[in-house]
Short mmCIF file of C-alpha atoms and ligand atoms in Angstrom, two decimals:
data_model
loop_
_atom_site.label_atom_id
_atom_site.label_comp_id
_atom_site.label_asym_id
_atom_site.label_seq_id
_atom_site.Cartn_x
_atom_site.Cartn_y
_atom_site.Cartn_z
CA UNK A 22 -84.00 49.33 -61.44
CA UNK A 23 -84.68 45.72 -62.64
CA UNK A 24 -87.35 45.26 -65.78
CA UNK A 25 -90.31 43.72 -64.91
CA UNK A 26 -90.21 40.61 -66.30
CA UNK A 27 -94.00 40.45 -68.17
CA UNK A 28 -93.31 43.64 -69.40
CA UNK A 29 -89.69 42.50 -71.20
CA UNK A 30 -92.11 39.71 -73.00
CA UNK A 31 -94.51 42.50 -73.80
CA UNK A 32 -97.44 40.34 -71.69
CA UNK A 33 -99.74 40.49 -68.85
CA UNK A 34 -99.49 39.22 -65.80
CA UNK A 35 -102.42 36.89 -66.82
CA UNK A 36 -100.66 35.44 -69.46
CA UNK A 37 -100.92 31.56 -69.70
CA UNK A 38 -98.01 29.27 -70.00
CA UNK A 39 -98.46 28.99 -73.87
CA UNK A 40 -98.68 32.78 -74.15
CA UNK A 41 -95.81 33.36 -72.45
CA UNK A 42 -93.86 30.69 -74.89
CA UNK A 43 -94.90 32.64 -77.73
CA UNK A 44 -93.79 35.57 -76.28
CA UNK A 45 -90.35 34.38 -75.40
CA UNK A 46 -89.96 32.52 -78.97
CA UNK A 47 -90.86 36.04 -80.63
CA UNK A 48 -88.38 37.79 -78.69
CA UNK A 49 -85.48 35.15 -78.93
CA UNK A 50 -85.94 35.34 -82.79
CA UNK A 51 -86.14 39.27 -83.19
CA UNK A 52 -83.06 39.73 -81.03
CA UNK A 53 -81.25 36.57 -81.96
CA UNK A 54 -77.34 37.73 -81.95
CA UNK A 55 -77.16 35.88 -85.47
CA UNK A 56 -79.93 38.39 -86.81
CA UNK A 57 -78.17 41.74 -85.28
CA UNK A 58 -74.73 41.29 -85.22
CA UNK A 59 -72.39 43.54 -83.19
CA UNK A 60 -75.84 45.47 -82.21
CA UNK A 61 -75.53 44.91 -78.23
CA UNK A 62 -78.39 46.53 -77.24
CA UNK A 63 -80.54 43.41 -79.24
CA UNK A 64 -78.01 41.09 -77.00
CA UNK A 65 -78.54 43.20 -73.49
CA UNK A 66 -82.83 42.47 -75.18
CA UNK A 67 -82.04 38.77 -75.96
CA UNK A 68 -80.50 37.97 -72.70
CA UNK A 69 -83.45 40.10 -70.66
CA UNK A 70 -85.91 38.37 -72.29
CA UNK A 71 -84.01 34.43 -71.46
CA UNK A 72 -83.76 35.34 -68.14
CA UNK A 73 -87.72 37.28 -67.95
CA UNK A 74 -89.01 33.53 -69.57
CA UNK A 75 -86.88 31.33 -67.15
CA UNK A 76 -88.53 32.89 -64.22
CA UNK A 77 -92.04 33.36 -65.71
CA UNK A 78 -92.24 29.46 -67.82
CA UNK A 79 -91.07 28.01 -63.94
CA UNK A 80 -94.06 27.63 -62.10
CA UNK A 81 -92.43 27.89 -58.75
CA UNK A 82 -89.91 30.36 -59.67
CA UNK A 83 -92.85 32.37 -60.98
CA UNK A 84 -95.35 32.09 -57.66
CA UNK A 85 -92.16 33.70 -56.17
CA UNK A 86 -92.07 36.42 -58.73
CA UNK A 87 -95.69 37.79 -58.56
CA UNK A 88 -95.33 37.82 -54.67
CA UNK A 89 -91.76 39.16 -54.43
CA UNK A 90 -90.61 40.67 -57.24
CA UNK A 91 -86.77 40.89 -58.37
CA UNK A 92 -86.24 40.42 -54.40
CA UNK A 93 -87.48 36.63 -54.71
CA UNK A 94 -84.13 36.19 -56.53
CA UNK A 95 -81.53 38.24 -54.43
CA UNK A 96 -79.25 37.36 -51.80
CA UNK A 97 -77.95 34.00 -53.18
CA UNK A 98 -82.22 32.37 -53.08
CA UNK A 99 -81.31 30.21 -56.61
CA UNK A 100 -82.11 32.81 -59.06
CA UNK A 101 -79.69 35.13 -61.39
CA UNK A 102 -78.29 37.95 -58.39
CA UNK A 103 -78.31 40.23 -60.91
CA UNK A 104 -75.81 38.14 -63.01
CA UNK A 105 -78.12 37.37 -65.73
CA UNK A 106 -77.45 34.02 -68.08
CA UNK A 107 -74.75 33.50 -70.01
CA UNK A 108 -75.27 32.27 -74.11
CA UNK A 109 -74.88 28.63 -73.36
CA UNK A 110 -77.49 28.83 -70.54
CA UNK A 111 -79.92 30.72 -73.33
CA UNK A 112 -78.96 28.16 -76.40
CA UNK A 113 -79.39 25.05 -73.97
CA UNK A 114 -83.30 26.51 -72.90
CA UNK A 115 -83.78 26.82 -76.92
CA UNK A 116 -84.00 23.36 -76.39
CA UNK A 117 -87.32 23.35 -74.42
CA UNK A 118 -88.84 26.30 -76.34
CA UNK A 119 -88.16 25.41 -79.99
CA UNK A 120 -89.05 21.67 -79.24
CA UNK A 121 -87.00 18.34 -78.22
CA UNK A 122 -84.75 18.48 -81.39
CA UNK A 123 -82.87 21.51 -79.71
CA UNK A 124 -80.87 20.98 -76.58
CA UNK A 125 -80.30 17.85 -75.97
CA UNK A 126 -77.04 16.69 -74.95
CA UNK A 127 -75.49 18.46 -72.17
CA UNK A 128 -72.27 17.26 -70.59
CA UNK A 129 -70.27 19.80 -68.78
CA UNK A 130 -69.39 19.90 -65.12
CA UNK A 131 -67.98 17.01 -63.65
CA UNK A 132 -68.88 13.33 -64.86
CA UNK A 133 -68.33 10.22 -63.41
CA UNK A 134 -67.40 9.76 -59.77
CA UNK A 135 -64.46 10.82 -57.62
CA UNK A 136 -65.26 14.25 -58.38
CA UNK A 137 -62.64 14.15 -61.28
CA UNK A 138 -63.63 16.66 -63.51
CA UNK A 139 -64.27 15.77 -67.74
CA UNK A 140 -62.63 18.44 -69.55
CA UNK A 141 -65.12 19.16 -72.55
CA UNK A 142 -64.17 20.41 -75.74
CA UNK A 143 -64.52 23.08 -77.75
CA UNK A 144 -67.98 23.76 -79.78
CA UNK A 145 -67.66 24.13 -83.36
CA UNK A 146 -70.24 26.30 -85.50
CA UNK A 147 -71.91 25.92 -89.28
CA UNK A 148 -74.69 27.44 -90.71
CA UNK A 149 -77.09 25.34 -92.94
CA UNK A 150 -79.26 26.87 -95.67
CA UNK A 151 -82.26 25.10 -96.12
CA UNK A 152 -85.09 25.34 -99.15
CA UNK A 153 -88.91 26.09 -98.47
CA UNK A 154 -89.41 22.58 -99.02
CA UNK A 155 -86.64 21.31 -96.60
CA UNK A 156 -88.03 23.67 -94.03
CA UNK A 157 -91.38 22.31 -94.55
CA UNK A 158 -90.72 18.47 -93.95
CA UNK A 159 -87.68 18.40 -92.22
CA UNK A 160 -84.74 17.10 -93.96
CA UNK A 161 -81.35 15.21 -93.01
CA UNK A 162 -78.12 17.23 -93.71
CA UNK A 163 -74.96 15.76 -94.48
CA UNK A 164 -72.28 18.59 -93.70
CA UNK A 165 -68.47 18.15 -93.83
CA UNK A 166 -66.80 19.53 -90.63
CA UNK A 167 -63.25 20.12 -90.27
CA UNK A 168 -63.20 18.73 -86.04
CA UNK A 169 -60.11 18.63 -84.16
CA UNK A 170 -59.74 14.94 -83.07
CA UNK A 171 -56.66 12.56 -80.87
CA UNK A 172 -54.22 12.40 -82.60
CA UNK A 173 -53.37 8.74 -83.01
CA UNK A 174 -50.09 7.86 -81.19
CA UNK A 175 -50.84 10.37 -78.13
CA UNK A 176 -50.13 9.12 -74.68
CA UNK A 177 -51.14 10.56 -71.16
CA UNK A 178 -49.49 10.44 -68.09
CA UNK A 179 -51.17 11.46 -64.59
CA UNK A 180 -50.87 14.97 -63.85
CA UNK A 181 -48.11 15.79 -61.68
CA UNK A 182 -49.48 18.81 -60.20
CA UNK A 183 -52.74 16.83 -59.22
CA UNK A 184 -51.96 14.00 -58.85
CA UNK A 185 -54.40 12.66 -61.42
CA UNK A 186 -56.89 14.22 -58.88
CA UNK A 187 -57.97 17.43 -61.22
CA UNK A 188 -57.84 19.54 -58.33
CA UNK A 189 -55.56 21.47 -56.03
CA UNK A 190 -56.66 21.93 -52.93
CA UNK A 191 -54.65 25.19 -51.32
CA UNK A 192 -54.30 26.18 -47.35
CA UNK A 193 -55.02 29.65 -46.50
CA UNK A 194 -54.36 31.18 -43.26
CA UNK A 195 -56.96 33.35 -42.38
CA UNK A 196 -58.31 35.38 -39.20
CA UNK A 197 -60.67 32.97 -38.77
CA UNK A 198 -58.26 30.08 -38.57
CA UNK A 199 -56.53 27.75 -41.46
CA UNK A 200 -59.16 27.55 -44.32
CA UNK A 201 -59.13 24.76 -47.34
CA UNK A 202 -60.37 25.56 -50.73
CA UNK A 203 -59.96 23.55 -53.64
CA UNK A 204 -59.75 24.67 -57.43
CA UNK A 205 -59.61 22.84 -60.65
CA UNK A 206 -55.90 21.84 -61.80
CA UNK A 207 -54.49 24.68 -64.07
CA UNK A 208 -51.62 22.12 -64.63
CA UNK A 209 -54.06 19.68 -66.73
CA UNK A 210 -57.32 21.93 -66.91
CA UNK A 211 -58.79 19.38 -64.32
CA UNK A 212 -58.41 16.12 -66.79
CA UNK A 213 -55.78 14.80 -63.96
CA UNK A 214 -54.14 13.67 -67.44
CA UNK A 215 -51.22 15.90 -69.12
CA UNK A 216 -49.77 14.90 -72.37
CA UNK A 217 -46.57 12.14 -72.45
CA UNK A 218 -45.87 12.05 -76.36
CA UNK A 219 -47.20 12.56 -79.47
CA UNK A 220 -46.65 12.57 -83.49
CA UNK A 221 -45.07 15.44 -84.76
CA UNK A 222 -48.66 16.65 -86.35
CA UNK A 223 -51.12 16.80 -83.53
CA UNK A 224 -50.69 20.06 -81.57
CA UNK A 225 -49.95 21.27 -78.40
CA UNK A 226 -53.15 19.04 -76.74
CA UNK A 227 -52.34 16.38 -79.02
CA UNK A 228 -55.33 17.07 -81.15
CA UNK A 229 -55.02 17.41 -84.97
CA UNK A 230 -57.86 18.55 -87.40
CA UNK A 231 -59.93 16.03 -89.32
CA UNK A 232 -62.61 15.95 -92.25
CA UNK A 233 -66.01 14.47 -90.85
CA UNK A 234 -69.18 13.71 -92.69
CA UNK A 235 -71.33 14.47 -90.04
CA UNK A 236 -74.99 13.75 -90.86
CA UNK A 237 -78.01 16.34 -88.84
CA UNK A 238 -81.45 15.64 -88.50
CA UNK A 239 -83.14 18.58 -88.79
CA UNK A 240 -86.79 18.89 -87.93
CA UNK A 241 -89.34 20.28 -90.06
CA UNK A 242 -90.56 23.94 -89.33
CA UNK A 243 -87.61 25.21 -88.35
CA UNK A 244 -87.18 28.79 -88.87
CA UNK A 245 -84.12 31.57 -89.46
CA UNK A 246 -82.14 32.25 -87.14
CA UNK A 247 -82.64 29.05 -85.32
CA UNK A 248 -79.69 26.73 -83.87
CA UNK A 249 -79.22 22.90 -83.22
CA UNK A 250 -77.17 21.10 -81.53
CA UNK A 251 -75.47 17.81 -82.40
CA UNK A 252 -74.09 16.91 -78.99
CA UNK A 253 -70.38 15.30 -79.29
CA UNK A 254 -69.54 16.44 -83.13
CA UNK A 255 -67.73 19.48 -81.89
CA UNK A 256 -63.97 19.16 -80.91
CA UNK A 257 -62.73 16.29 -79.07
CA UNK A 258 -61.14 17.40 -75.85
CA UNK A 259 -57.43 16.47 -74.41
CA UNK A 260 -56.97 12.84 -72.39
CA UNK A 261 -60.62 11.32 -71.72
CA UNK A 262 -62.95 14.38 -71.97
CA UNK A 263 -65.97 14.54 -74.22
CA UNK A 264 -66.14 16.14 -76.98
CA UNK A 265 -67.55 19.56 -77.68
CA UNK A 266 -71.11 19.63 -79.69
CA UNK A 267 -72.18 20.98 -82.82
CA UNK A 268 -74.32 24.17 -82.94
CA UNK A 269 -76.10 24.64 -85.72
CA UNK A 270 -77.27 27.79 -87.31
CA UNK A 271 -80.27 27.28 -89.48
CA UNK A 272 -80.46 29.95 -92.54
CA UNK A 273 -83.53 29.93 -94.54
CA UNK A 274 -83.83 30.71 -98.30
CA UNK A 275 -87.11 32.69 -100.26
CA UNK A 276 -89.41 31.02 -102.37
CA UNK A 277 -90.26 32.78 -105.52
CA UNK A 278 -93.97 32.39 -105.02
CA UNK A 279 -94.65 31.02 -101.65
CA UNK A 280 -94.39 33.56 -98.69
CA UNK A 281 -93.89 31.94 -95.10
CA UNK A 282 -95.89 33.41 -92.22
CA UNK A 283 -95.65 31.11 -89.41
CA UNK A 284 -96.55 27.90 -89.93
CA UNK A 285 -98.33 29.14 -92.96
CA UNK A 286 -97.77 30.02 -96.40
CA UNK A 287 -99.18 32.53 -98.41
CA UNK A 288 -99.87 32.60 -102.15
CA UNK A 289 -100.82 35.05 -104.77
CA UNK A 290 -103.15 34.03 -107.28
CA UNK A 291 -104.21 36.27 -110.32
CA UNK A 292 -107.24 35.48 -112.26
CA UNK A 293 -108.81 37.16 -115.17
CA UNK A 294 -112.08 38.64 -115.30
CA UNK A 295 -113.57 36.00 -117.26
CA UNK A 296 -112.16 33.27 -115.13
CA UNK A 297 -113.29 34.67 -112.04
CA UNK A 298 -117.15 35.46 -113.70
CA UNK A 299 -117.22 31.87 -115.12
CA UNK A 300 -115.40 30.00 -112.81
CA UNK A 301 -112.17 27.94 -113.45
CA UNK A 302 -109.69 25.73 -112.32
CA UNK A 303 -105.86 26.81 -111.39
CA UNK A 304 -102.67 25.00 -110.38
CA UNK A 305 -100.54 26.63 -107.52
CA UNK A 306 -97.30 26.30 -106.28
CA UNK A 307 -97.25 24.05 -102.68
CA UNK A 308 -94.47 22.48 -100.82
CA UNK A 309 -92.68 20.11 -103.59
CA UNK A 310 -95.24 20.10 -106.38
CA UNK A 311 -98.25 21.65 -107.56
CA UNK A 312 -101.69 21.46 -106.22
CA UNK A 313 -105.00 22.51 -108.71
CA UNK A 314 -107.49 24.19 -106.97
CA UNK A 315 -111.23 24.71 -108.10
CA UNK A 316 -112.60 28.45 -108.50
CA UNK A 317 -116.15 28.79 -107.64
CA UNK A 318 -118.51 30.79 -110.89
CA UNK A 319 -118.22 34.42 -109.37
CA UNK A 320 -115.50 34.56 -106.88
CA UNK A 321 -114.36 37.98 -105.46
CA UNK A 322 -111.48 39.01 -105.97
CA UNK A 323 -109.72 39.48 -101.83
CA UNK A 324 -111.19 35.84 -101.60
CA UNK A 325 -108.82 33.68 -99.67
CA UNK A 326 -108.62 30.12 -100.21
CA UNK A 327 -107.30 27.96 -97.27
CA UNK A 328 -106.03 24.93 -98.42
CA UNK A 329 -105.69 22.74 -95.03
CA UNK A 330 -102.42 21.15 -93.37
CA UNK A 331 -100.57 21.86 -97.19
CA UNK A 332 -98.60 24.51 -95.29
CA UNK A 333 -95.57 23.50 -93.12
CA UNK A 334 -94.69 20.75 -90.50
CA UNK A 335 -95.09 22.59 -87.41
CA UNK A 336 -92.07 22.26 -84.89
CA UNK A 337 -93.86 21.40 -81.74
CA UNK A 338 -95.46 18.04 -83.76
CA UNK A 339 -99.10 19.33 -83.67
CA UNK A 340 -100.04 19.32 -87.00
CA UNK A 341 -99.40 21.52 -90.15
CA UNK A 342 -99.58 24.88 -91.27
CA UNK A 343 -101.97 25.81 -94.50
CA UNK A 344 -102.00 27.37 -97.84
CA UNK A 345 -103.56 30.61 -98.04
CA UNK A 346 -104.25 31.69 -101.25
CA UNK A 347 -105.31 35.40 -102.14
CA UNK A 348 -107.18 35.68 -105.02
CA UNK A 349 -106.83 38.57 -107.19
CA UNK A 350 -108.88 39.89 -110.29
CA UNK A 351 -106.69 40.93 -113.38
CA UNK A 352 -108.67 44.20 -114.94
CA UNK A 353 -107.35 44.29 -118.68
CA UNK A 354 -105.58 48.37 -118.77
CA UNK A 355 -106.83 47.77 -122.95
CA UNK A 356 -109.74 46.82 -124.40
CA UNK A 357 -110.57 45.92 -128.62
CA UNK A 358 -113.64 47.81 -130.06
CA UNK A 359 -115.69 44.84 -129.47
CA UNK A 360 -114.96 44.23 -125.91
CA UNK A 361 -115.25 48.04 -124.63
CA UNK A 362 -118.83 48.09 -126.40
CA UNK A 363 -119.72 44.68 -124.08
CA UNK A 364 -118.32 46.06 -120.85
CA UNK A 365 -120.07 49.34 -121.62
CA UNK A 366 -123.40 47.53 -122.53
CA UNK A 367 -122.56 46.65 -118.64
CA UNK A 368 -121.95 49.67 -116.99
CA UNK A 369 -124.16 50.29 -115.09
CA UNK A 370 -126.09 47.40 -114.82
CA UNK A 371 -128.10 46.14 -112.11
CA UNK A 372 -126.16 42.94 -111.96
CA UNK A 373 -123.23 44.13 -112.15
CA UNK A 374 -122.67 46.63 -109.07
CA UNK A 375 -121.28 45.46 -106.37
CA UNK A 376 -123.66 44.12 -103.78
CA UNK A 377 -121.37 43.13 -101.04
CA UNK A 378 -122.96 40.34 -98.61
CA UNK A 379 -121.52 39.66 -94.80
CA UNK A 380 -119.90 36.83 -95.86
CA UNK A 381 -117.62 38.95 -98.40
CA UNK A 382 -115.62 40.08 -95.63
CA UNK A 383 -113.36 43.32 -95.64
CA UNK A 384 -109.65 42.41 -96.54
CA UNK A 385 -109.23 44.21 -92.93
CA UNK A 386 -111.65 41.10 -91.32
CA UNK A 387 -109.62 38.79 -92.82
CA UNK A 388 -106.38 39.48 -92.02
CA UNK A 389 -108.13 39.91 -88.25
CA UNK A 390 -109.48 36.21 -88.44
CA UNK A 391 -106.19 34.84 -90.40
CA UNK A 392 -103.59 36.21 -86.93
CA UNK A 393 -106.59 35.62 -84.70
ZN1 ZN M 179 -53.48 18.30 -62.78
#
């Protein structure tokens, strides 16, 4: 018995076409096979829920869905039959859900006319570690990758097998008559192209490996876990394919102060008593370089202070993230003769007990309005 799809995202059947992004992005970054290697029941849950958000973030694909079920997709009808999506299929749709920086690209299948088929190289992988700050505003990468590349001095000739043609075409004889299929070339792998000569250090495909700066853009708020693809900087392929692409794995490093949550970042701030009675100014830590903020005479400690769009460059383009900066009260464990006798002179005094207002919201409130 199939999964329903909503209930792989964890959403209702109301859900809106936003909602069920954020589902899907959620679930593609939890059980990203990067994050859980080896663990293949986080794959079997990463591949469910590509598949559950292909269906559901298709309009038409998802009228047929709430009126058919798993049946709108059987018997051949354009869906999965039960075959789910391969990686490639679930990387390439990263493109549309992590924004137009991912994806991209896209060659595969057969190019060109005279339904000659473009062999396509391999893909080549690298992970990238990038800083708060990188993260934050996006930053260009300059990687060196080792890419298999022509050989200079290789020459083709046309595929005997083929022809040149890429394909075979075979006659069977079957009860229903003489039937014709055709099937890529095994000779040349479909390039119609098999290798003449070649110098003595390019291998069998008349490839050899080569040192390339290769330089990726990488968008701000990108997060762990993440990949990219840099179509045609993967390995070239034999004869006149295209080259393979690039897939980048993005690794993010901790900040020692600032705590990502989202598009937001979150600060600790610890003030004295004095400081928070009398009112102060503080510098904090924000994305490349400090920012002072102003502490109003009498602030609570709990108070959070938002400071607007200081936060990180959100993926999609709209906008920024903010600061979010949790004040918190430093009580002094020891106390000189002179300063117990003033805070005992205190105790107890009217203007001193707490007198909590509506506006000094629970830390429980807060956090509800802060995910809300
Ligand atoms: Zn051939």
């Amino acid at each position: 018995m199939k999964e329903d799809y909503y209930e792989v995202l964890g959403i209702s059947k109301n859900a809106t076409a936003a909602e069920i992004k954020k589902a899907y992005r959620k679930k593609a970054l939890q059980f990203h096979p990067d994050k859980n290697p080896g663990d293949s029941t986080a794959e079997e849950k990463f591949k469910k829920s590509a598949e559950a958000y292909e269906v559901l973030s298709d309009p038409d694909k998802k009228a047929r869905y709430d009126q058919f079920g798993h049946a709108a997709f059987e018997g051949g009808a354009g869906g999965f039959g039960g075959g789910g999506m391969n990686m490639d299929d679930i990387f390439s749709q990263f493109g549309d859900i992590f924004g137009g920086a991912f994806g991209g690209g896209g060659f595969g299948g057969f190019g060109g006319g005279g339904g000659q088929r473009r062999v396509k190289g391999s893909n080549l992988r690298i992970r990238v570690s990038l800083t708060l700050e990188e993260v934050a505003n996006g930053v260009e990468k300059k990687v060196k990758v080792k890419r298999k590349v022509q050989a200079e001095g290789v020459t083709y000739k046309t595929c005997t097998t083929c022809n040149g043609r890429g394909q075979v075409t075979k006659i069977q004889n079957t009860i229903l008559g003489r039937m014709q299929t055709a099937a890529v070339c095994s000779t040349c792998g479909g390039s119609g192209q098999i290798l003449d000569g070649k110098p003595g250090d390019a291998d069998a495909q008349g490839l050899k490996v080569a040192e390339e700066t290769v330089s990726i853009n990488i968008p701000a708020g990108v997060e762990e876990g993440m990949q990219l693809k840099v179509p045609n900087k993967g390995n070239d392929a034999p004869g006149n394919g295209v080259p393979g692409d690039l897939l980048v794995a993005i690794e993010t490093q901790e900040h020692s102060t600032l705590k990502r949550e989202g598009d937001n970042l979150h600060y600790d701030l610890y003030i004295s008593i004095s400081d928070a009675v009398l009112g102060t100014s503080k510098e904090i830590d924000a994305v490349g370089g400090k920012v002072r903020i102003k502490l109003e005479p009498g602030i609570q400690s709990g108070k959070i202070l938002r400071l607007r769009g200081k936060g990180i460059t959100s993926l999609n383009g709209y906008g920024a993230g903010d600061i979010l900066v949790h004040v918190n009260v430093w009580t002094p464990k020891e106390l000189n003769k002179e300063q117990k006798e003033f805070f005992e002179k205190m105790q107890g005094n009217d203007n001193f007990e707490p007198k909590p207002e509506k506006s000094d919201k629970s830390f429980f409130e807060k956090v509800k309005d802060m995910f809300s």
